Short mmCIF file of C-alpha atoms in Angstrom, two decimals:
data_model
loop_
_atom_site.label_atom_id
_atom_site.label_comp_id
_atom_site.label_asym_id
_atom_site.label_seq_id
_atom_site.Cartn_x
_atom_site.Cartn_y
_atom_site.Cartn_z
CA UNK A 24 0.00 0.00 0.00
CA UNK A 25 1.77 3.27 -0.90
CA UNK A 26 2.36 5.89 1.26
CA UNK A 27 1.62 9.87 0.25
CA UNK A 28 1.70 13.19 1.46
CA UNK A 29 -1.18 15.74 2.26
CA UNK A 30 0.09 19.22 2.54
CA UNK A 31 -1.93 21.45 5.54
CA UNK A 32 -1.52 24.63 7.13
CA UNK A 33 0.13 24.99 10.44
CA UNK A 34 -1.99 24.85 13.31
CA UNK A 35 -1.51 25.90 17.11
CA UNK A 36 -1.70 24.50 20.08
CA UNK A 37 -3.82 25.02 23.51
CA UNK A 38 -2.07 23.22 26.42
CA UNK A 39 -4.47 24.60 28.65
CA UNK A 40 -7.12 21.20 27.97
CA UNK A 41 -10.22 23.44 27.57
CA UNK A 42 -9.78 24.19 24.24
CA UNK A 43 -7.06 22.46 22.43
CA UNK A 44 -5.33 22.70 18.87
CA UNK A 45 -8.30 22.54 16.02
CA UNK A 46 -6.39 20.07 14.33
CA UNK A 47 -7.47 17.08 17.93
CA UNK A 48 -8.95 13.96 16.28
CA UNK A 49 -10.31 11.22 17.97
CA UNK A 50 -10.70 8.03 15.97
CA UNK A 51 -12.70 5.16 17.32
CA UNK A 52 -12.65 1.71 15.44
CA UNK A 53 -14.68 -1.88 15.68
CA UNK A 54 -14.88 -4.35 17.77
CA UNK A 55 -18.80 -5.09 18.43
CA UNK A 56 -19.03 -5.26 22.39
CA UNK A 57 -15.60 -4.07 23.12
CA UNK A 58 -17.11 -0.74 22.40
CA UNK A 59 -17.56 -0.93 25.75
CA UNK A 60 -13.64 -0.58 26.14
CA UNK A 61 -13.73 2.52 24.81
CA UNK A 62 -16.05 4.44 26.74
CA UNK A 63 -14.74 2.98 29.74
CA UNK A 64 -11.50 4.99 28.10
CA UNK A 65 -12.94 7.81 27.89
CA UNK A 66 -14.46 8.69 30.72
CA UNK A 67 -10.98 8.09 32.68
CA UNK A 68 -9.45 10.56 30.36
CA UNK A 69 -12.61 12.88 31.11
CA UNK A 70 -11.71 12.79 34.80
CA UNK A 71 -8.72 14.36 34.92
CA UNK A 72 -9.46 16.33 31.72
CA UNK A 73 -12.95 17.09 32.21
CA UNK A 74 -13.23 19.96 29.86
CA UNK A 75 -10.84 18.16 26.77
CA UNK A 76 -12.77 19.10 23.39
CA UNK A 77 -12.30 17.12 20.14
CA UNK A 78 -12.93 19.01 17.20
CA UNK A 79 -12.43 16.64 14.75
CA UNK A 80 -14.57 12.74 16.02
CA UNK A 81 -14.34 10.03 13.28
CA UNK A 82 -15.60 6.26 13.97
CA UNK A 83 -16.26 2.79 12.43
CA UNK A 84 -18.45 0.41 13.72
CA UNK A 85 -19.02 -0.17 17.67
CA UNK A 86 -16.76 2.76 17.38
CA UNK A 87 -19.23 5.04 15.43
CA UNK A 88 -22.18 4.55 18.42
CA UNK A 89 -19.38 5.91 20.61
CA UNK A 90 -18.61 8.49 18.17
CA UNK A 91 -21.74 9.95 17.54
CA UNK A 92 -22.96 10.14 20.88
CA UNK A 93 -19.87 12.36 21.92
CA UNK A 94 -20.65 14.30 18.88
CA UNK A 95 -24.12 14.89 19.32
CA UNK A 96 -24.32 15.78 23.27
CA UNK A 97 -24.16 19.39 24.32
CA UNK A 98 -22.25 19.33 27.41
CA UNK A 99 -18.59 19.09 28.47
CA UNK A 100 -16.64 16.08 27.85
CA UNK A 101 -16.89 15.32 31.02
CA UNK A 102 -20.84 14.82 30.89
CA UNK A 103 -20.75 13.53 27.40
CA UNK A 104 -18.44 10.53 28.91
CA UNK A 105 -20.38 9.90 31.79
CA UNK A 106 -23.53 9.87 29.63
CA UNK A 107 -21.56 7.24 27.38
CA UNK A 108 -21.06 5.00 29.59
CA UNK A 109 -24.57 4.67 31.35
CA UNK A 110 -26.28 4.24 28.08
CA UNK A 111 -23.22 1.50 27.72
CA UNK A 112 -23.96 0.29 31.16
CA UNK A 113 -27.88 -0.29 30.12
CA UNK A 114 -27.61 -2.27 27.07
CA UNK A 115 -28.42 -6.32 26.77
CA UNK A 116 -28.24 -8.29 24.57
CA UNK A 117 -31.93 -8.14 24.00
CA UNK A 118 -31.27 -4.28 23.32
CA UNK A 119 -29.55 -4.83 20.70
CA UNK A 120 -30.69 -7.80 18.51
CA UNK A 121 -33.62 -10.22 18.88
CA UNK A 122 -32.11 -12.79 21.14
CA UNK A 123 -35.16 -15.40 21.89
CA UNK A 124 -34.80 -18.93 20.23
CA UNK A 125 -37.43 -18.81 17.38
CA UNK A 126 -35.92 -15.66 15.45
CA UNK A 127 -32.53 -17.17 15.90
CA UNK A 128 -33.90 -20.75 14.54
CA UNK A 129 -36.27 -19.24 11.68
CA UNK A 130 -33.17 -17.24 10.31
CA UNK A 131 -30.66 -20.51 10.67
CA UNK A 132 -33.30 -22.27 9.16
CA UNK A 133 -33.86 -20.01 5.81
CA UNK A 134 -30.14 -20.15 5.44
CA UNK A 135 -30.02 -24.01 5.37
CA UNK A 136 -32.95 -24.11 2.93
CA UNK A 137 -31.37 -21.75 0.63
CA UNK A 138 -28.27 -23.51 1.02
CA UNK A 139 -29.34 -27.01 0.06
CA UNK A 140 -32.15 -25.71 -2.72
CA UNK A 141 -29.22 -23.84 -4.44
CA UNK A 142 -31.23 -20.59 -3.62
CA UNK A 143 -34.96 -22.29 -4.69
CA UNK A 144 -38.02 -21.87 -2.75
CA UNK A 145 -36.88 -19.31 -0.66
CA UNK A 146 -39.26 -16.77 -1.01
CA UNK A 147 -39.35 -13.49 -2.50
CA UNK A 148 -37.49 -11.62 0.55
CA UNK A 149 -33.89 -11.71 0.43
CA UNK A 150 -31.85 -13.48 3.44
CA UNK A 151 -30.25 -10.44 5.31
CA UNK A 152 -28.32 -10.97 8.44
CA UNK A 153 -28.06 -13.95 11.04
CA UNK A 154 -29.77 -11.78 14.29
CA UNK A 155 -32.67 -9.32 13.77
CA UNK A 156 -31.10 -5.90 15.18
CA UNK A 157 -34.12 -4.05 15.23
CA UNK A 158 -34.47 -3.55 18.78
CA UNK A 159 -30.43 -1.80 18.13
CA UNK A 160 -31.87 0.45 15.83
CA UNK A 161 -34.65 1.34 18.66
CA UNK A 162 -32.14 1.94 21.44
CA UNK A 163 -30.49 4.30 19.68
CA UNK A 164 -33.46 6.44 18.24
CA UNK A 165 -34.34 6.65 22.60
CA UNK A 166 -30.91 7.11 23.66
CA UNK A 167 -29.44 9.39 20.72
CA UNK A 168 -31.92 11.99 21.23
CA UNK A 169 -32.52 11.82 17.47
CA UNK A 170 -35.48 13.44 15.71
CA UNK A 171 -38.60 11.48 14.32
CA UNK A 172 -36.26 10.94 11.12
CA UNK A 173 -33.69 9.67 12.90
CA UNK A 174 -31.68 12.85 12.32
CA UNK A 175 -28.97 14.09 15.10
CA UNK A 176 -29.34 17.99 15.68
CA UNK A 177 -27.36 18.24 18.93
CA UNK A 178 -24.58 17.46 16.14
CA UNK A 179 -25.51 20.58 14.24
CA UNK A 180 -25.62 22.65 17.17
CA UNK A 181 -22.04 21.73 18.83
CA UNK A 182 -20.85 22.48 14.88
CA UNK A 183 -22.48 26.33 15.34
CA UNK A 184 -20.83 26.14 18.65
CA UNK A 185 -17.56 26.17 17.63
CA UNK A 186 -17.03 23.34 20.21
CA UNK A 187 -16.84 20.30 17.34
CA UNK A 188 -15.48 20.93 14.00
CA UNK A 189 -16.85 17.83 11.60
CA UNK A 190 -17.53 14.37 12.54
CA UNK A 191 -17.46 11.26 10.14
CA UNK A 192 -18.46 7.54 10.27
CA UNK A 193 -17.40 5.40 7.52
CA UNK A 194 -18.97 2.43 5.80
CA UNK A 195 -19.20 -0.18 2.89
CA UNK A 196 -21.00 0.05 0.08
CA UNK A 197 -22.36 -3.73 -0.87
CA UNK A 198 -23.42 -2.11 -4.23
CA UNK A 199 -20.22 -0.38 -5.40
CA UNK A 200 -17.55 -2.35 -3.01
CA UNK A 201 -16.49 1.12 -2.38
CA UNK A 202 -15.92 2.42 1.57
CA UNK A 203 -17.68 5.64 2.08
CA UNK A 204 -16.77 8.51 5.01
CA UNK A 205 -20.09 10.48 5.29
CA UNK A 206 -18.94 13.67 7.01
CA UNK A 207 -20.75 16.55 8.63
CA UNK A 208 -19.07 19.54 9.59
CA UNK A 209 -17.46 22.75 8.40
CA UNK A 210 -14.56 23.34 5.63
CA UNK A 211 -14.05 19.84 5.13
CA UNK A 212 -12.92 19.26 1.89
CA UNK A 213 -14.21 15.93 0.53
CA UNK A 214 -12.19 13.38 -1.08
CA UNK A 215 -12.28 10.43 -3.68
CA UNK A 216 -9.45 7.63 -3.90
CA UNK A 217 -9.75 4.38 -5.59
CA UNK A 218 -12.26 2.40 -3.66
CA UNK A 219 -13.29 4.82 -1.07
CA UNK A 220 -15.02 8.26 -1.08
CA UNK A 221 -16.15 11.04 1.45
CA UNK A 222 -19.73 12.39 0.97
CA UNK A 223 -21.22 15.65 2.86
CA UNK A 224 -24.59 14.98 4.20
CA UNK A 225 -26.63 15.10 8.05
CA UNK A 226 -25.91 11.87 9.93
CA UNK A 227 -28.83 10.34 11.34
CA UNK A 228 -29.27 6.83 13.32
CA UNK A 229 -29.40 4.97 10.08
CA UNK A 230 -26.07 5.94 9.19
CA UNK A 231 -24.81 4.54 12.84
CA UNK A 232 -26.47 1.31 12.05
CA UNK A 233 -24.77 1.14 8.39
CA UNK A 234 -21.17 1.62 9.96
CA UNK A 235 -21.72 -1.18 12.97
CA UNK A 236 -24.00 -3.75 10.36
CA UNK A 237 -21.44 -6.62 11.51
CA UNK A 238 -21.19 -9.07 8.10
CA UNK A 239 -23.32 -12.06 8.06
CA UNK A 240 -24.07 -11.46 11.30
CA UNK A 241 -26.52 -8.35 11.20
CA UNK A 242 -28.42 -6.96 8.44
CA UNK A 243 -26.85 -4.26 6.17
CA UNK A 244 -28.67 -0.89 6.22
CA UNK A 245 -30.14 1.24 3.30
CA UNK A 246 -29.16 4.77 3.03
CA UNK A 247 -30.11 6.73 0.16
CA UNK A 248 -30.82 3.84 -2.87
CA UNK A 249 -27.71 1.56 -1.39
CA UNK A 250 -27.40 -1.11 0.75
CA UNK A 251 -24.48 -0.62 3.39
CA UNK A 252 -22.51 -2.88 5.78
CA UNK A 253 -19.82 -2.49 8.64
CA UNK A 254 -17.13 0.28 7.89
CA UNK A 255 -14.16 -1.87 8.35
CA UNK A 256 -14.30 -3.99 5.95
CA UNK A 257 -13.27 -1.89 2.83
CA UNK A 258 -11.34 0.67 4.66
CA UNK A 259 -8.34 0.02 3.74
CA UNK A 260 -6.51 3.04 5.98
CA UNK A 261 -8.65 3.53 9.31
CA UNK A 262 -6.57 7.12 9.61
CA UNK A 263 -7.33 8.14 6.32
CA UNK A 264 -10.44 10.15 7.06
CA UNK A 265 -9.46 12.41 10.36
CA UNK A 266 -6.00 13.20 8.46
CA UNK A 267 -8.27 14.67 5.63
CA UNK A 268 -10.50 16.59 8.06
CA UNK A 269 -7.21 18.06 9.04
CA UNK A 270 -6.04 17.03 12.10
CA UNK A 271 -2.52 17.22 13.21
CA UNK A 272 -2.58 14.76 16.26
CA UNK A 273 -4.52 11.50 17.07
CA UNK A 274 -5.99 10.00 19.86
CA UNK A 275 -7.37 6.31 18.41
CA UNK A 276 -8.76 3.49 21.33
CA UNK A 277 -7.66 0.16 20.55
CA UNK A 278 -9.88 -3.08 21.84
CA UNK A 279 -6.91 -5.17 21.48
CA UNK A 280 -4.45 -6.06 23.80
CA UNK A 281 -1.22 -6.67 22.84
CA UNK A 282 0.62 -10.02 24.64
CA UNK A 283 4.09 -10.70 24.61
CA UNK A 284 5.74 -12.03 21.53
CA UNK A 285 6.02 -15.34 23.48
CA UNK A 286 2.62 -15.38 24.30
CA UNK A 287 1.55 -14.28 20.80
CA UNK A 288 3.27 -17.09 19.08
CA UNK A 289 2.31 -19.79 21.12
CA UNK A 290 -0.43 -22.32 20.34
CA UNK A 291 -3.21 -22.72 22.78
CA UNK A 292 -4.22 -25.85 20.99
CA UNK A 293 -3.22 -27.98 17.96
CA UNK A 294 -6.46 -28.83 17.42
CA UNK A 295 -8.05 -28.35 14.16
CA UNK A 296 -9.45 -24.30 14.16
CA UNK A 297 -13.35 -24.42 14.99
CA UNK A 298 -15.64 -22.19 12.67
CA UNK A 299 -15.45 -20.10 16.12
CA UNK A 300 -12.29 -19.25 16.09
CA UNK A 301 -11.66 -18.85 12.17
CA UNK A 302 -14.90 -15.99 12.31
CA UNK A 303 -13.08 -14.45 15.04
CA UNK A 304 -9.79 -13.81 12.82
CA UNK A 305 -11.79 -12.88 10.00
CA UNK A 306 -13.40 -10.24 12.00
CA UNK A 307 -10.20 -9.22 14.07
CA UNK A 308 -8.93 -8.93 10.60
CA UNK A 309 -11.67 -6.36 9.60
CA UNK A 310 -11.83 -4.32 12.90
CA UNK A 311 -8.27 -4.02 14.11
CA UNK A 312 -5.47 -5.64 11.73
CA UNK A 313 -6.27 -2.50 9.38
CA UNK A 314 -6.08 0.12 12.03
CA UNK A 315 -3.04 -1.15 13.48
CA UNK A 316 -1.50 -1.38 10.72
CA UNK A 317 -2.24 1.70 9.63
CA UNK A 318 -0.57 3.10 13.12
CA UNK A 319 2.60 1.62 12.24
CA UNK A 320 3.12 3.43 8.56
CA UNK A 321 1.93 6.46 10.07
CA UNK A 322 4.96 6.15 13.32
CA UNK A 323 7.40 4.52 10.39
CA UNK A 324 6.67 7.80 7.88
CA UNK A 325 7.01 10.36 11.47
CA UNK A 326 10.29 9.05 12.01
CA UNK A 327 11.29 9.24 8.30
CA UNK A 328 10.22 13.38 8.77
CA UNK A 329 11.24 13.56 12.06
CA UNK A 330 15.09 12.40 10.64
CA UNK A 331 15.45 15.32 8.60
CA UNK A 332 15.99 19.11 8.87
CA UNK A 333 13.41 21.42 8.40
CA UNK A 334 15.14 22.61 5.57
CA UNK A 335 14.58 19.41 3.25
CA UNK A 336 10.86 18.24 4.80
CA UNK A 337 9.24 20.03 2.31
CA UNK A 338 6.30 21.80 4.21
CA UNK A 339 5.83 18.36 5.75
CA UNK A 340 5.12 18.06 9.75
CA UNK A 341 4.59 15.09 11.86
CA UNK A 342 0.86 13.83 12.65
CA UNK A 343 1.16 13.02 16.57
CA UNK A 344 -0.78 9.86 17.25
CA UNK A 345 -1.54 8.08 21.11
CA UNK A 346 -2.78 4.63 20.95
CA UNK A 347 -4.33 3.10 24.30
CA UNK A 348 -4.86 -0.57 24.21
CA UNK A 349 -5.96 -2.73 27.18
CA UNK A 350 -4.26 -3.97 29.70
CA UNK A 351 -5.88 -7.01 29.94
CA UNK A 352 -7.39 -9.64 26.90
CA UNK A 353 -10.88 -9.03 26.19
CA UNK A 354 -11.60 -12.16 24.77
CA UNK A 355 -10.48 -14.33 28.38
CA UNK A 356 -12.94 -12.12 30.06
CA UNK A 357 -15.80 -12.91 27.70
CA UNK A 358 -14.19 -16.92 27.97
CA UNK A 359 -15.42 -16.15 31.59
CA UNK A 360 -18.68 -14.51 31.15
CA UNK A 361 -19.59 -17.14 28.32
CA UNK A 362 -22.23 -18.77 30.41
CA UNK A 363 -24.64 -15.92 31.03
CA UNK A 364 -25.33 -15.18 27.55
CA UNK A 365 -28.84 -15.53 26.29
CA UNK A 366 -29.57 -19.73 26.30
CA UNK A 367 -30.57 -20.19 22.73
CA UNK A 368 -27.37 -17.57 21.40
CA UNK A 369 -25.44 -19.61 23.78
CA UNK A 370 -26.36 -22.81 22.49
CA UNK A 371 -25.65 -21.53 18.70
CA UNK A 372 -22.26 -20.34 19.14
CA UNK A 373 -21.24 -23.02 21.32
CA UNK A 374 -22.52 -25.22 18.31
CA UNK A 375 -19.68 -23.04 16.01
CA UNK A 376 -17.17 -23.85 18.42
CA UNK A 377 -16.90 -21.06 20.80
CA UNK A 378 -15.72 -23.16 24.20
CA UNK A 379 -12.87 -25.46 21.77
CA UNK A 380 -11.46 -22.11 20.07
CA UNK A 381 -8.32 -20.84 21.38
CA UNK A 382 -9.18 -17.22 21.10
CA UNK A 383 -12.90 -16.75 21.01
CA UNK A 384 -12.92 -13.24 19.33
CA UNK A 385 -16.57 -13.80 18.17
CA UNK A 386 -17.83 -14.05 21.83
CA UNK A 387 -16.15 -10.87 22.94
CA UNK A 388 -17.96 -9.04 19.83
CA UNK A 389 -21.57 -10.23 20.42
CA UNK A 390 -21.28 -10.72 24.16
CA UNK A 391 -23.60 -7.08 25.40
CA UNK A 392 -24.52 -8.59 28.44
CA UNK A 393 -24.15 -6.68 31.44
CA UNK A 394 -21.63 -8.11 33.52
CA UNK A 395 -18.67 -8.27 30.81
CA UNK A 396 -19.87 -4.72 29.25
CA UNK A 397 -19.39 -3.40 32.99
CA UNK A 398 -15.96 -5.42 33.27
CA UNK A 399 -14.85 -3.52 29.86
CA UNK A 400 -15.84 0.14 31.40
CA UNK A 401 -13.74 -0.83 34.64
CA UNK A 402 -10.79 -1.43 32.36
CA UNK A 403 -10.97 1.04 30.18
CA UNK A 404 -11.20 3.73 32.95
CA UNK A 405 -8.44 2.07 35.23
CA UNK A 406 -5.94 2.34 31.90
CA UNK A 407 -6.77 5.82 31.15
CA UNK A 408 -6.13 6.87 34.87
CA UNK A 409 -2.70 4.99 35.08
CA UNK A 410 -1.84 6.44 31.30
CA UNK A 411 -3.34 10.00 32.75
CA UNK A 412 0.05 11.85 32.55
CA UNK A 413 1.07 10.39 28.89
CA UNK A 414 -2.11 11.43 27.89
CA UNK A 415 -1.61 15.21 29.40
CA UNK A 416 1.81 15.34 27.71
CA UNK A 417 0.79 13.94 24.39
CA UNK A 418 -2.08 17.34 24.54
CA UNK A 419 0.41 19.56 25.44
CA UNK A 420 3.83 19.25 23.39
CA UNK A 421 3.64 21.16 20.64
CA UNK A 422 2.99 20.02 17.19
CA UNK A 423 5.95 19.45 14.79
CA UNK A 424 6.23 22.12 11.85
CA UNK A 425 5.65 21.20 8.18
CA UNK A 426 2.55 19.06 6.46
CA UNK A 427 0.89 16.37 7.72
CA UNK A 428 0.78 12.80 6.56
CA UNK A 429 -2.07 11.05 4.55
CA UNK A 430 -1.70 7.01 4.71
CA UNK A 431 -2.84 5.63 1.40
CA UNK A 432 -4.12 8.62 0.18
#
């Protein structure tokens, strides 16, 4: 994937936490349940730095319900968090998909029909996802605060405001195979590369559910006269969009943790791979191989910049980027929890291999019950409050001097 160069204007900075440099991004990816992660995250931040402002909020997936809420509420950060968390703190599983046995059986039941009939007596309705998400798309319209259309003015507002600058949640087109950034904000200028686009428009709730419509699992979405699906699976650089909406330095939540190398490269079993544990690669592979990945040309191309004297950059500057991963593995936690999911959703991923898989990734992105979305927010806070002081001196060094860097522009 080749790496380019965006040329920007300089932009100050604001060490005083209330009101820092216009160019502040945060960028929140996928991960289903491990949402949860991040808001736990963010709130620890938002007690030491209760009046932080990010002017520039991009998200994907679980990471665009976080997103938009932060965009849309009208107080400080340090409300907005809060608020975040207990709507976090509220959601079940039956919140947000239809989690009783005869949905789950009716669906599993179409797909093995059209499976064996080669697509035959089916019926006129197309098969969408595995799990219902209706009741999702309900949750949101109570807790978003979102018009009768669906529509998010408190976004609007905090743009006239001055205190948010553009927001954007990204998706994939099952149409065009194309990923699409759907921005709203001020002075953004949109952009087109080769399988990905921005677009201007007014988020609403249905452009939430497009960006978190997990593949297979949960229905795509229509917006406009296309059918969308989960934002990470076409976006091929996760930083892309917040370095076009100009921002000079990062703040992006991981939901991975990150073992030794030891650890990493040991087998937990040499038994064949369940379906379990193969879906849960495939979807790591979506939400956070991209992202990371994306971190690591970004830190290889500041060093490259950072090597030279100003003289020979170019009008290039560094783009400043903080990752915060968790301290602990999400996935043993859910490993723990596994028994108090719903019976009959139980029973079905157990059947794909969920208690044999090494690694079960899929639990830890379908698992919204309670208990393990309430261990998540205890994490996430506790490693924002011990990373508190990286955190205050990543806001308040000042920005390196040139242009910043666009990842596969």
């Amino acid at each position: 994937m080749s790496i380019s160069l965006l040329e920007e204007s300089n932009r100050g900075t604001d060490a005083s936490f209330t009101a820092p440099d216009d160019g502040l991004a945060l960028m929140l990816g996928g991960g289903g349940a491990r949402g949860a992660y991040q808001a736990g995250v963010l709130r620890g931040i938002a007690k030491k730095l209760p009046h932080l402002r990010f002017p520039i909020m991009t998200g994907i997936s679980a990471g665009a319900v976080n997103t938009i809420h932060l965009a849309s509420h009208e107080g400080s950060f340090g409300q907005a968090t809060q608020s975040l968390v207990d709507l976090w703190l509220k959601l079940t599983p039956e919140q947000v998909y239809e989690a009783h046995a005869f949905p789950l059986i009716r669906n599993m039941v179409r797909w093995g029909m059209r499976l064996l009939s080669g697509g035959a007596g089916t019926g006129p309705e197309p098969m969408r996802g595995m799990i219902n998400t209706e009741p999702l798309r309900k949750f949101l319209n109570r807790n978003l605060l979102s018009g009768e259309d669906g529509s998010l003015p408190g976004i609007a507002r905090n743009i006239a405001s001055g205190s948010l600058r553009a927001v954007a949640l990204s998706a994939t087109s099952y149409a065009t195979g194309h990923s699409v950034t759907w921005i709203e904000g001020q002075n953004v200028e949109l952009w087109q590369r080769p399988q990905r686009r921005s677009e201007a428009t007014r988020l609403t709730v249905e452009h939430v559910m497009a960006s978190s419509a997990l593949p297979m699992l949960f229905p795509a979405v229509k917006v406009g006269d296309q059918w969308f699906g989960d934002g990470g699976i076409r976006l091929t650089s996760p930083l892309s969009p917040p370095l076009h909406m100009g921002a000079t330095r990062i703040i992006t939540i991981s939901t991975r943790h990150r073992p030794s190398w030891a650890v990493s490269t040991t087998p937990a079993s040499r038994r064949y791979p369940p379906p379990a544990q193969v879906l849960g690669i495939l979807y790591n592979s979506v939400f956070l191989d991209l992202i990371d990945e994306d971190i690591l040309r970004l830190e290889k191309v500041n060093h490259l910049l950072a090597d030279l004297p100003p003289e020979k950059r170019e009008s290039m500057r560094v783009v400043d980027i903080m990752v915060i991963r968790p301290s602990q593995d999400l996935q043993t936690l859910a490993r723990e929890l596994e028994p108090r999911l719903p019976s009959f959703l139980r029973y079905m991923t157990r059947g794909l291999g969920t208690r044999q898989a090494s690694n079960p990734e899929l639990l830890s992105l379908i698992m919204f019950q309670s208990d393990y979305v309430r261990r998540l927010v205890e994490l996430g806070e506790a490693d924002a409050e011990s990373q508190a002081e990286k955190v205050e001196e990543f806001l308040s060094r000042p920005t390196i001097q040139g242009a910043e860097v666009e990842l596969a522009k």
